[in-house]
Short mmCIF file of C-alpha atoms and ligand atoms in Angstrom, two decimals:
data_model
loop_
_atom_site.label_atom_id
_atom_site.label_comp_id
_atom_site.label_asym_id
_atom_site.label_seq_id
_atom_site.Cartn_x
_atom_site.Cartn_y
_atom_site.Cartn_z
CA UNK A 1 74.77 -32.41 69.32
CA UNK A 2 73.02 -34.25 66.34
CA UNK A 3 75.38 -33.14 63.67
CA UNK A 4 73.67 -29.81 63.24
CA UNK A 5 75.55 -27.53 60.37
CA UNK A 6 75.79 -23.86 60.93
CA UNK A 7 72.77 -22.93 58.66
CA UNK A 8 70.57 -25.40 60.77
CA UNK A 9 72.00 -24.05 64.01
CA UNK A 10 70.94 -20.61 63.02
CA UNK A 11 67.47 -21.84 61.80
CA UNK A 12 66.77 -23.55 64.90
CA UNK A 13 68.29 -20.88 67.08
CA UNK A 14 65.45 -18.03 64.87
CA UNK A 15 62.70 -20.61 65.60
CA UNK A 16 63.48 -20.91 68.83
CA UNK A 17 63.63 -17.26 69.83
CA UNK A 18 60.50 -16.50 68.02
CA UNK A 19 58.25 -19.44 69.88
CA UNK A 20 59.85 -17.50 72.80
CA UNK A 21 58.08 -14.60 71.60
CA UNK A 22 54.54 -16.33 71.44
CA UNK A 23 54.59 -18.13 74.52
CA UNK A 24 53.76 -15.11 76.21
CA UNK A 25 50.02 -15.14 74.45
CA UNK A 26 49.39 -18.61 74.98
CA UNK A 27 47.03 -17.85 78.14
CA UNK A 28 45.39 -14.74 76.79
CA UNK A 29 44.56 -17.29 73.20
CA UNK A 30 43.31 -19.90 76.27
CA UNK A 31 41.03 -17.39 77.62
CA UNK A 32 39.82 -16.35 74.28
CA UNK A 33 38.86 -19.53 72.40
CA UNK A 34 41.80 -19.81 70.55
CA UNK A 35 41.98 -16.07 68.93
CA UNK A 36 44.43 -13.24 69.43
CA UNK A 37 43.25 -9.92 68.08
CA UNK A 38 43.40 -9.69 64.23
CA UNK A 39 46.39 -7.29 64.44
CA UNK A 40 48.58 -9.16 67.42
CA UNK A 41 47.89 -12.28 64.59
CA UNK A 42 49.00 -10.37 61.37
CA UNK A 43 51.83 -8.83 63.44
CA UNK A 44 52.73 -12.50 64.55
CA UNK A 45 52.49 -14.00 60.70
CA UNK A 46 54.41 -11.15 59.51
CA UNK A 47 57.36 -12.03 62.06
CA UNK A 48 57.25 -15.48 61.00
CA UNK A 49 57.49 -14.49 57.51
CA UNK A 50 60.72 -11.74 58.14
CA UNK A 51 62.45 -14.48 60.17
CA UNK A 52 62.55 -16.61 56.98
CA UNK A 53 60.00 -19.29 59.08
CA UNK A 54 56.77 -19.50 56.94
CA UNK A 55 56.60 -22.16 54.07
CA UNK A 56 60.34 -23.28 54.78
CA UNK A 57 59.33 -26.22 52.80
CA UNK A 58 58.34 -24.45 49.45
CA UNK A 59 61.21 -24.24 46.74
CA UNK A 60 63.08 -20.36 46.70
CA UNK A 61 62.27 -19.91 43.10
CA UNK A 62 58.20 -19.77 44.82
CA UNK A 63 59.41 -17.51 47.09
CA UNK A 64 59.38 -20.35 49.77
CA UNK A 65 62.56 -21.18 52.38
CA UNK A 66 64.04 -23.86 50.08
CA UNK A 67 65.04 -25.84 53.44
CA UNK A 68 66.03 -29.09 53.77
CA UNK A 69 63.72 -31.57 55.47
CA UNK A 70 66.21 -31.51 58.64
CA UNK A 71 65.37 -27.97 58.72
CA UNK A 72 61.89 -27.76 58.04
CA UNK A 73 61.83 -30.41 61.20
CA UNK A 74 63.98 -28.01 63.11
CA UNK A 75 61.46 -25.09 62.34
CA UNK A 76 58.74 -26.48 63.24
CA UNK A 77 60.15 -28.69 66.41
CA UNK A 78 60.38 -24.81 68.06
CA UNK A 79 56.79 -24.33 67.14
CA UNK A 80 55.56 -27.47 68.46
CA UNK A 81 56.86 -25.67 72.04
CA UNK A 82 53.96 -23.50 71.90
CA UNK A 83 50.41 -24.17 72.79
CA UNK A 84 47.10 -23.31 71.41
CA UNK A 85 48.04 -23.62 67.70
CA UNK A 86 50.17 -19.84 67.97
CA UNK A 87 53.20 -21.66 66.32
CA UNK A 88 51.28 -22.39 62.54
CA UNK A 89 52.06 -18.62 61.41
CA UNK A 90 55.34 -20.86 60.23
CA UNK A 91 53.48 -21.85 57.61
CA UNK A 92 53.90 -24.57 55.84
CA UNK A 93 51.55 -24.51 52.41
CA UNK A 94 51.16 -27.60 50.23
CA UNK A 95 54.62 -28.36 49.17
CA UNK A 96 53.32 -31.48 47.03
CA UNK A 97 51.40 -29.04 45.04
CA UNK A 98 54.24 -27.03 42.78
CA UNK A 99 55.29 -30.51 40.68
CA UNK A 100 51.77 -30.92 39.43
CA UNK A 101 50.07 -27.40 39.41
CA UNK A 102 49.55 -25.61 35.78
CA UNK A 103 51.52 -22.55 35.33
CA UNK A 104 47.80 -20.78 36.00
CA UNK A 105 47.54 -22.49 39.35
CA UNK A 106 51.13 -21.82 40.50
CA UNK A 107 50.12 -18.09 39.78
CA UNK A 108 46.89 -18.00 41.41
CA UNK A 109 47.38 -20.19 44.29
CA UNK A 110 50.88 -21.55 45.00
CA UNK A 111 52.67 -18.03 45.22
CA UNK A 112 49.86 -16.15 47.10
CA UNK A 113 50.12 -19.01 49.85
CA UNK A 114 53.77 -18.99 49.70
CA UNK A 115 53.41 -15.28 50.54
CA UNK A 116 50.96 -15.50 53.18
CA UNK A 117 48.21 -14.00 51.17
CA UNK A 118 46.19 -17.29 50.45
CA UNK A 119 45.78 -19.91 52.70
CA UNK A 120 44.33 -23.62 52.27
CA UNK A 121 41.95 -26.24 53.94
CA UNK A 122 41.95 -29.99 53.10
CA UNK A 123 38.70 -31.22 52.27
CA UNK A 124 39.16 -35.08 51.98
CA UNK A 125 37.72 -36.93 55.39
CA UNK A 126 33.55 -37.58 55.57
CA UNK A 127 31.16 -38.91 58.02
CA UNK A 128 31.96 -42.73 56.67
CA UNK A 129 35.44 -42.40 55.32
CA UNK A 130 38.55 -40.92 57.53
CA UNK A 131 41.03 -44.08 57.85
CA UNK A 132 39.73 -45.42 54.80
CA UNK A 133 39.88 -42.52 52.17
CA UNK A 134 39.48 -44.80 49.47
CA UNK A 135 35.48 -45.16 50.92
CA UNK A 136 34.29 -41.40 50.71
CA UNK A 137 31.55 -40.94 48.69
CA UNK A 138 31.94 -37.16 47.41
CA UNK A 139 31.38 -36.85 43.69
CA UNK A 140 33.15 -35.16 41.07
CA UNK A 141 30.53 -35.21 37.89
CA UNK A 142 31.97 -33.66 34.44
CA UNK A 143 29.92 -31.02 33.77
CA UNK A 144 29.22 -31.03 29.70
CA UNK A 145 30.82 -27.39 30.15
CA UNK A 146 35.09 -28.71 30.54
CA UNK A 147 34.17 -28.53 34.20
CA UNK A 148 33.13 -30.44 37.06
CA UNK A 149 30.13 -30.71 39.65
CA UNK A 150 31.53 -31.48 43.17
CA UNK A 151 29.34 -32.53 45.65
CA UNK A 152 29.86 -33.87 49.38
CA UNK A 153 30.12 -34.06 52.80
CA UNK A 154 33.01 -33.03 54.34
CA UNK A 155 34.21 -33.52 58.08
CA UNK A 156 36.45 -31.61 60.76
CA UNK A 157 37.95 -29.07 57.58
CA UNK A 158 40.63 -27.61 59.75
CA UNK A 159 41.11 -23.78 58.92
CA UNK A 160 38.06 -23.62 56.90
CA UNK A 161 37.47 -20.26 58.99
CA UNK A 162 40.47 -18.99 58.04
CA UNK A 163 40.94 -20.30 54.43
CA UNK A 164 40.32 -18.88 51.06
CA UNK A 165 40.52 -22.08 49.10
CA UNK A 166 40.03 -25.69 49.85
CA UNK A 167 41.18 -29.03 48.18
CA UNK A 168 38.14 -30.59 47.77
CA UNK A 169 38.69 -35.11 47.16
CA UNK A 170 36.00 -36.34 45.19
CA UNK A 171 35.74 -39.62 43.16
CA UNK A 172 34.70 -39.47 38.98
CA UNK A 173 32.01 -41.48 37.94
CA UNK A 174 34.35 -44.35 37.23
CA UNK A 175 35.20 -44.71 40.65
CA UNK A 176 38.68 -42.97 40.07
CA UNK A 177 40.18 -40.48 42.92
CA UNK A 178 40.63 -36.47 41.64
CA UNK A 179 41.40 -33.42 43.24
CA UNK A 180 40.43 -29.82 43.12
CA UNK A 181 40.63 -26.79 44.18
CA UNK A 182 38.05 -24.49 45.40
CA UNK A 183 38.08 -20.83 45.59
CA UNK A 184 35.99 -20.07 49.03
CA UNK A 185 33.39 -18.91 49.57
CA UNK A 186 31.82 -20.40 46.68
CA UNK A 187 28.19 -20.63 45.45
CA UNK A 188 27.07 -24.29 46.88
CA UNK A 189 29.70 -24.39 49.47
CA UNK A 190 28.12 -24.30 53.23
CA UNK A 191 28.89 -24.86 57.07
CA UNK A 192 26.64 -27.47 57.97
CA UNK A 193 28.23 -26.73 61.75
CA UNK A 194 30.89 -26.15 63.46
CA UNK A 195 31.73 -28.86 66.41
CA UNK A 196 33.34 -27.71 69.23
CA UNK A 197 36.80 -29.91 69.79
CA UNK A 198 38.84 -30.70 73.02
CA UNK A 199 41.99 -27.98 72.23
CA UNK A 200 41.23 -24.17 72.25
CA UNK A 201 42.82 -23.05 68.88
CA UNK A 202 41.71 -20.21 66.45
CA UNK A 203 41.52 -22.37 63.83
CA UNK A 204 38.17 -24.42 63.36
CA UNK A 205 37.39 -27.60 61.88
CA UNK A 206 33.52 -27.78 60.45
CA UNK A 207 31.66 -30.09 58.81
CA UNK A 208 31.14 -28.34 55.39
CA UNK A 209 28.61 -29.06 52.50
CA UNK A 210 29.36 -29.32 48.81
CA UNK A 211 26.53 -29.01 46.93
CA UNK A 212 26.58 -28.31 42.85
CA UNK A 213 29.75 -26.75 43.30
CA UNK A 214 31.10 -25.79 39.57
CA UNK A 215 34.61 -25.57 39.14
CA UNK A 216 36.80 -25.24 35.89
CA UNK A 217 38.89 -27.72 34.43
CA UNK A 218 41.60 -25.12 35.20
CA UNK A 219 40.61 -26.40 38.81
CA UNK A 220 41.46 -30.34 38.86
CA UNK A 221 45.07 -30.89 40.21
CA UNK A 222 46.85 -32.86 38.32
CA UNK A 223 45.36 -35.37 35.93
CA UNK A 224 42.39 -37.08 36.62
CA UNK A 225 42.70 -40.44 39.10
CA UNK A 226 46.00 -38.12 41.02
CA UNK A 227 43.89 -38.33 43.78
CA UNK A 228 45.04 -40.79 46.10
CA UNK A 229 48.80 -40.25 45.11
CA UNK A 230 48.74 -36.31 46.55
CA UNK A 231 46.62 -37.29 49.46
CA UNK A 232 50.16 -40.05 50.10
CA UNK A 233 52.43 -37.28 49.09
CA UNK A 234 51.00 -35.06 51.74
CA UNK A 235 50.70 -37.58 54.34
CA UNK A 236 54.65 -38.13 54.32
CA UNK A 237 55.18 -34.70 55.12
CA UNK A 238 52.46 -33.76 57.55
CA UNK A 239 53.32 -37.23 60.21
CA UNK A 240 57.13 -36.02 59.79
CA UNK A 241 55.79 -32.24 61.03
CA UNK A 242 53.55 -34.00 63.48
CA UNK A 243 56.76 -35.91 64.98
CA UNK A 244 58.76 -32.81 64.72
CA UNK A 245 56.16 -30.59 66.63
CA UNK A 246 55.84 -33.15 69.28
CA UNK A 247 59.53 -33.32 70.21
CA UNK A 248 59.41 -29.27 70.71
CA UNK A 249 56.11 -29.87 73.12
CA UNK A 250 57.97 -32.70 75.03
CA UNK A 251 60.92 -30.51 75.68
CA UNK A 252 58.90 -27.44 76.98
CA UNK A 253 57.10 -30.34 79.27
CA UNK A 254 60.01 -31.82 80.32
CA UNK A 255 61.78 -28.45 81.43
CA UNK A 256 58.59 -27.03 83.10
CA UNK A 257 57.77 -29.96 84.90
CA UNK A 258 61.45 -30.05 85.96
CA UNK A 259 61.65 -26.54 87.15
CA UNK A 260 58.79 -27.05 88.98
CA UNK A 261 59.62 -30.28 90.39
CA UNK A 262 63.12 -28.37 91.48
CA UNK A 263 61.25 -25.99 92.94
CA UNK A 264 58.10 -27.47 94.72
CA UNK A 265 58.74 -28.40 98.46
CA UNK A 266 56.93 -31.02 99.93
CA UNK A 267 57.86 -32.70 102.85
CA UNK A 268 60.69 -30.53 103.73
CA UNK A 269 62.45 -31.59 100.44
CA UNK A 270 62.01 -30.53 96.18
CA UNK A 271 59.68 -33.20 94.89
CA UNK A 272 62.25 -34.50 92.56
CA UNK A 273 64.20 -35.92 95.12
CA UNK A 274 61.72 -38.31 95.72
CA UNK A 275 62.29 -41.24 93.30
CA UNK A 276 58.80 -41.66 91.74
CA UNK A 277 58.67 -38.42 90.21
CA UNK A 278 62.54 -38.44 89.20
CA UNK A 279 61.23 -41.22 87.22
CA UNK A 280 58.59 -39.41 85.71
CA UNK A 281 61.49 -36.81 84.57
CA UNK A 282 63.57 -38.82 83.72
CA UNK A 283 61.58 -41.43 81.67
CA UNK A 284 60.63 -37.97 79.97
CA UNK A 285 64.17 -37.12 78.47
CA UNK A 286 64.48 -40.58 78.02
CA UNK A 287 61.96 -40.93 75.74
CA UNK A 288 62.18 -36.92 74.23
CA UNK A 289 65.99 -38.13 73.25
CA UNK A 290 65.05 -41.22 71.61
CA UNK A 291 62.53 -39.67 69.28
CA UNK A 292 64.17 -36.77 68.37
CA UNK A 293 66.94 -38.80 67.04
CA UNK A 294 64.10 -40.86 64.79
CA UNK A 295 62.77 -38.14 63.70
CA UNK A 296 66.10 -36.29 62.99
CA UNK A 297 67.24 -39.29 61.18
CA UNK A 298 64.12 -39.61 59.26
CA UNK A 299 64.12 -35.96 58.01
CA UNK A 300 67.86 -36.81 56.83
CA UNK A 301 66.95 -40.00 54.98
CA UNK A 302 64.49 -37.51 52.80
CA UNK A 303 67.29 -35.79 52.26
CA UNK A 304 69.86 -38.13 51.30
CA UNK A 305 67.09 -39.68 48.51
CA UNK A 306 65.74 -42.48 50.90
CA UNK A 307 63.39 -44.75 48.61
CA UNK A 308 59.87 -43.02 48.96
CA UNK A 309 58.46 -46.37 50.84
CA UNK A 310 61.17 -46.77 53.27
CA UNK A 311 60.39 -43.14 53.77
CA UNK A 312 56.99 -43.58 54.08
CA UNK A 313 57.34 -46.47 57.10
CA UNK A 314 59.80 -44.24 58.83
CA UNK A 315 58.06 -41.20 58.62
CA UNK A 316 54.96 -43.54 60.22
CA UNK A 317 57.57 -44.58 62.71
CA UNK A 318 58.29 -41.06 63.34
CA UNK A 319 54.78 -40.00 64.07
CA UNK A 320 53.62 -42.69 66.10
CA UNK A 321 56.29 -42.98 68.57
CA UNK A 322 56.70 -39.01 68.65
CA UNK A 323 53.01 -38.66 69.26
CA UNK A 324 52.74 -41.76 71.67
CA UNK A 325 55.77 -39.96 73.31
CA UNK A 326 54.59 -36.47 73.71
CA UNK A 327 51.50 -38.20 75.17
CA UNK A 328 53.14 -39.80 77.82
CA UNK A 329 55.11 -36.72 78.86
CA UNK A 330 52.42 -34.80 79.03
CA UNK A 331 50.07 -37.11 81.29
CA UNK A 332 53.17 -36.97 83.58
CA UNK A 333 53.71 -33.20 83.26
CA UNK A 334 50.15 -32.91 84.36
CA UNK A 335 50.83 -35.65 87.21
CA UNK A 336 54.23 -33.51 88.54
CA UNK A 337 52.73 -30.44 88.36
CA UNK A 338 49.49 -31.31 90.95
CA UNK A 339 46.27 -29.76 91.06
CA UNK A 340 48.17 -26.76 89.24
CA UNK A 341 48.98 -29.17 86.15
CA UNK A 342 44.65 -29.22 86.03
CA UNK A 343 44.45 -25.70 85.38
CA UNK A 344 43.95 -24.12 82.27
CA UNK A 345 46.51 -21.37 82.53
CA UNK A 346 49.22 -24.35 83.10
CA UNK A 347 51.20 -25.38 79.93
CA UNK A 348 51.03 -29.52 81.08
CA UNK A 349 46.69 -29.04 80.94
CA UNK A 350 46.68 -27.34 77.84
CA UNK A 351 49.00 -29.76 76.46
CA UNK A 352 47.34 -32.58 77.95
CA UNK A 353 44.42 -32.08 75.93
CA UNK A 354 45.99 -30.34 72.40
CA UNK A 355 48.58 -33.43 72.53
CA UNK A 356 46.34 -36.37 72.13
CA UNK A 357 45.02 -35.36 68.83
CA UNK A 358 48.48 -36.28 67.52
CA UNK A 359 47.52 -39.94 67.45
CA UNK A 360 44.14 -39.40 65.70
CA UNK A 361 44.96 -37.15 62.66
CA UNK A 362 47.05 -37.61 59.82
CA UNK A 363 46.52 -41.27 60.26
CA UNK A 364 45.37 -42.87 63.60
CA UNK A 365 48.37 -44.93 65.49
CA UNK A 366 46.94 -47.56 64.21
CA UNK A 367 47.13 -46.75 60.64
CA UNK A 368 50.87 -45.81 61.34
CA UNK A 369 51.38 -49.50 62.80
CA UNK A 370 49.52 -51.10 59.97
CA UNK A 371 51.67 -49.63 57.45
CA UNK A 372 55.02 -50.08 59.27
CA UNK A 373 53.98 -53.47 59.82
CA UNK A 374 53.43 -54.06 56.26
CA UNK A 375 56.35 -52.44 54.79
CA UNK A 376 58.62 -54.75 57.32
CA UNK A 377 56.97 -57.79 55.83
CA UNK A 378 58.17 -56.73 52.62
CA UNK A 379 61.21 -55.17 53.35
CA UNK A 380 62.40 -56.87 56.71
CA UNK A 381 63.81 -54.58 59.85
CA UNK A 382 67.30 -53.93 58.28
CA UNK A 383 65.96 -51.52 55.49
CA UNK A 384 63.85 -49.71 57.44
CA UNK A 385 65.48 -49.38 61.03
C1 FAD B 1 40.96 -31.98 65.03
C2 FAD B 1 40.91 -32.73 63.75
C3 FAD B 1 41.27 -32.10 62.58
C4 FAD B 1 41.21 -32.77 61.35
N1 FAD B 1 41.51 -32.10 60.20
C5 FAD B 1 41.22 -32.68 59.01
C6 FAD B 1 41.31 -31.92 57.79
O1 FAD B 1 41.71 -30.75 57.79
N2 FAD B 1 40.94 -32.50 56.64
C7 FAD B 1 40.53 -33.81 56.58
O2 FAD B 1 40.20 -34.26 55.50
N3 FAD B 1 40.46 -34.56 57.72
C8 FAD B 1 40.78 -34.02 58.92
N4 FAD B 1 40.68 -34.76 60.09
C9 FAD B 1 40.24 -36.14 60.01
C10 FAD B 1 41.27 -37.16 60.48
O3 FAD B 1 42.27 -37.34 59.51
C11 FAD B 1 40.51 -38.46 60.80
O4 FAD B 1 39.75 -38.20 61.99
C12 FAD B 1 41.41 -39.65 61.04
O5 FAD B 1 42.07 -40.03 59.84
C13 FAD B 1 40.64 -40.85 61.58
O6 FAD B 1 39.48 -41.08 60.85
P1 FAD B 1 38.08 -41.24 61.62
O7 FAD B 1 37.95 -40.14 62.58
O8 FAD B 1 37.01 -41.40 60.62
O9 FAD B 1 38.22 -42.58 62.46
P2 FAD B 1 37.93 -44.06 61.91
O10 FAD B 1 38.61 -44.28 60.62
O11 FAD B 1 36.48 -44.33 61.99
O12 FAD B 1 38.66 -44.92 63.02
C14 FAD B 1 38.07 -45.18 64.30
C15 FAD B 1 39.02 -46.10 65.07
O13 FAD B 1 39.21 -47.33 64.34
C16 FAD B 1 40.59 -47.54 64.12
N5 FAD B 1 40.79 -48.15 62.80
C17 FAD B 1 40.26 -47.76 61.61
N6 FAD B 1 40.73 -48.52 60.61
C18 FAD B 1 41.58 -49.41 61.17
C19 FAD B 1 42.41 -50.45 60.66
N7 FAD B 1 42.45 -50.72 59.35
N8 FAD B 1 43.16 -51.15 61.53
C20 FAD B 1 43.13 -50.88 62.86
N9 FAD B 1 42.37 -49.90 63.41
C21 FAD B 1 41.62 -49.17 62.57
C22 FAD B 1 41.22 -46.16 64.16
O14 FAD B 1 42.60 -46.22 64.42
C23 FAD B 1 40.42 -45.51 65.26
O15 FAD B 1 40.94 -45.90 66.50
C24 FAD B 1 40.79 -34.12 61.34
C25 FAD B 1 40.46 -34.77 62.52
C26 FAD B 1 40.51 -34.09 63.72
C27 FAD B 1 40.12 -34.79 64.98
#
């Protein structure tokens, strides 16, 4: 089905087996606010790596997978199976970063994340600015040194806990958009606290201070003004992972909720004989079916060349309808599955709550329908569906 070659049949099968493998600790990370122990983690991230899983979408010569986007969206479909965040030891470090890095940065930064020994946190959303990234207020000041002077708030840093440097977005004094990167922990840099959110995952998302931070000129990425364009870059690949990780949590919905539906007698008969839930199943695969072949098709434009804004409005496609999708199925996972679909140790309530974030970050669903809507008014349906 789907056209799949052998290489991304094998790909897929390897993710799939290994989310297989982490399923198992998705109750025991429930119970424990997100964590496994520190070695069950490193033994986890170290099968990711063997398995050829982690940073699929960094070039070979790195030391990353090299895969196409198909298979990056394959990879990371099979993690979006598993709950509480256990599927990101597939890595997947900034892949926007290797075109515009300095030789110094690819050595100090790009290959250590590629090898799992660095990892990042995006700094770029404040208490006034997360749709509109173009209103943050964080300052980048030249230092009379070469250097800079970064200084801001920053909101819901996901990983910060578990990152060793950070892209901080900060604007010049000309207004202009630049980006750099931070080595943490760094003198000035501070949790100002750490909010609790609505999904139990070991990674955390503070609001962290930036206060006379000094960083090199060896630090900016790219030139100066870049800023906006990587933050794009990013965004393209991130709602196409979204979409991707969405379809693998809609199918694990849509078989558990079947199985269970199967299985659950009420009334002397399985549940899923009666015809309002077999609609709620079968609306399910409707909709799973429909997305995965927009999002398959979306990864494959990338890889065919696709002009960067058609790819752009698809990939929005992509994540909106995915997310809007997996939302739906998982309201009616909970719905099949009874009082036991309110329980925390049942895969429909933890998804229930972990899914709906997918409409909120990288770009709300209605930043995804703004800029569909405005690359059809250029462009008309035909180029971009
Ligand atoms: C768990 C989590 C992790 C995150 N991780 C990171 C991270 O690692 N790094 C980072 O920098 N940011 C991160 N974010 C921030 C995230 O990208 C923003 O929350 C998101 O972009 C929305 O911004 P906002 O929360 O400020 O909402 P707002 O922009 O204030 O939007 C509020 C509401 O208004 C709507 N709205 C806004 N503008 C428009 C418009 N033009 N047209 C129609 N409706 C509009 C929105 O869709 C939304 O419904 C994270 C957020 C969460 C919740």
């Amino acid at each position: 089905m789907y056209g799949l070659s052998e290489e991304d049949l094998q790909i897929q099968a390897r993710a799939r087996g290994f989310a297989d493998e982490l399923i198992p600790f998705e109750e025991q990370a429930e119970r424990s606010g997100g964590e496994l122990k520190a070695d069950v983690h490193a033994a986890h991230a170290e099968r990711a790596r063997e398995l050829g899983l982690a940073a699929t979408n960094m070039p070979k010569d790195l030391g990353g997978g090299g895969c196409t986007a198909l298979q990056q969206v394959l990879v990371q479909e099979q993690m979006g199976r598993v709950t509480n965040a256990l599927g990101w030891v597939a890595t997947t470090p900034p892949s926007w970063l290797p075109a515009v890095a300095t030789p110094d940065q690819i050595e100090r930064y790009v290959r250590p994340a590629v090898a799992g020994e660095r990892e990042e946190c995006y700094a770029i959303t404040e208490e006034g600015a997360g749709s509109d990234v173009d209103a943050i207020e964080a300052t980048a000041r030249p230092d009379g040194d070469g250097g800079y002077l970064l200084n801001g708030v920053k909101w819901h840093v996901t990983s910060y806990n578990a990152a060793d440097f950070a892209f901080f977005q900060g604007k010049l004094p000309g207004g202009e958009h630049a980006m750099f990167l931070v080595d943490l922990p760094s003198p000035g840099v501070r949790v100002v606290r750490t909010p609790q959110y609505s999904h139990t995952i070991g990674h955390h998302h503070p609001i962290v201070a930036f206060e006379d931070v000094r960083v090199p000129a060896a630090n900016l990425v790219g030139a100066e003004g870049d800023g906006m364009a990587f933050a794009y870059e990013w965004f393209r690949f991130e709602r196409m992972m979204v979409a991707a990780r969405c379809l693998g949590a809609a199918e694990r919905l849509t078989a558990e909720m079947t199985a269970f539906a199967s299985a659950r007698v009420v009334g002397g008969q399985p549940i899923s004989e009666y015809g309002l839930v077999a609609g709620m199943l079968a609306d399910s695969l409707t909709e799973l079916f429909a997305a995965r072949a927009m999002v398959y098709e979306t990864a494959r434009g990338i890889d065919r060349g696709t002009d960067v804004k058609v790819s752009h409005a698809q990939c929005s496609m992509a994540k909106l309808y995915a997310s809007e999708m997996a939302g739906r199925v998982a309201d009616r996972a909970v719905q099949v599955f009874g009082g036991r679909g309110y329980m925390r140790e049942n895969v429909a309530e933890r998804f229930f709550r972990e899914l709906r974030v997918e409409r909120i970050w990288e770009g709300t669903s209605e930043i995804q329908r703004m800029i569909i809507a405005r690359q059809l008014t250029k462009r008309g349906p035909a180029a971009l569906a």
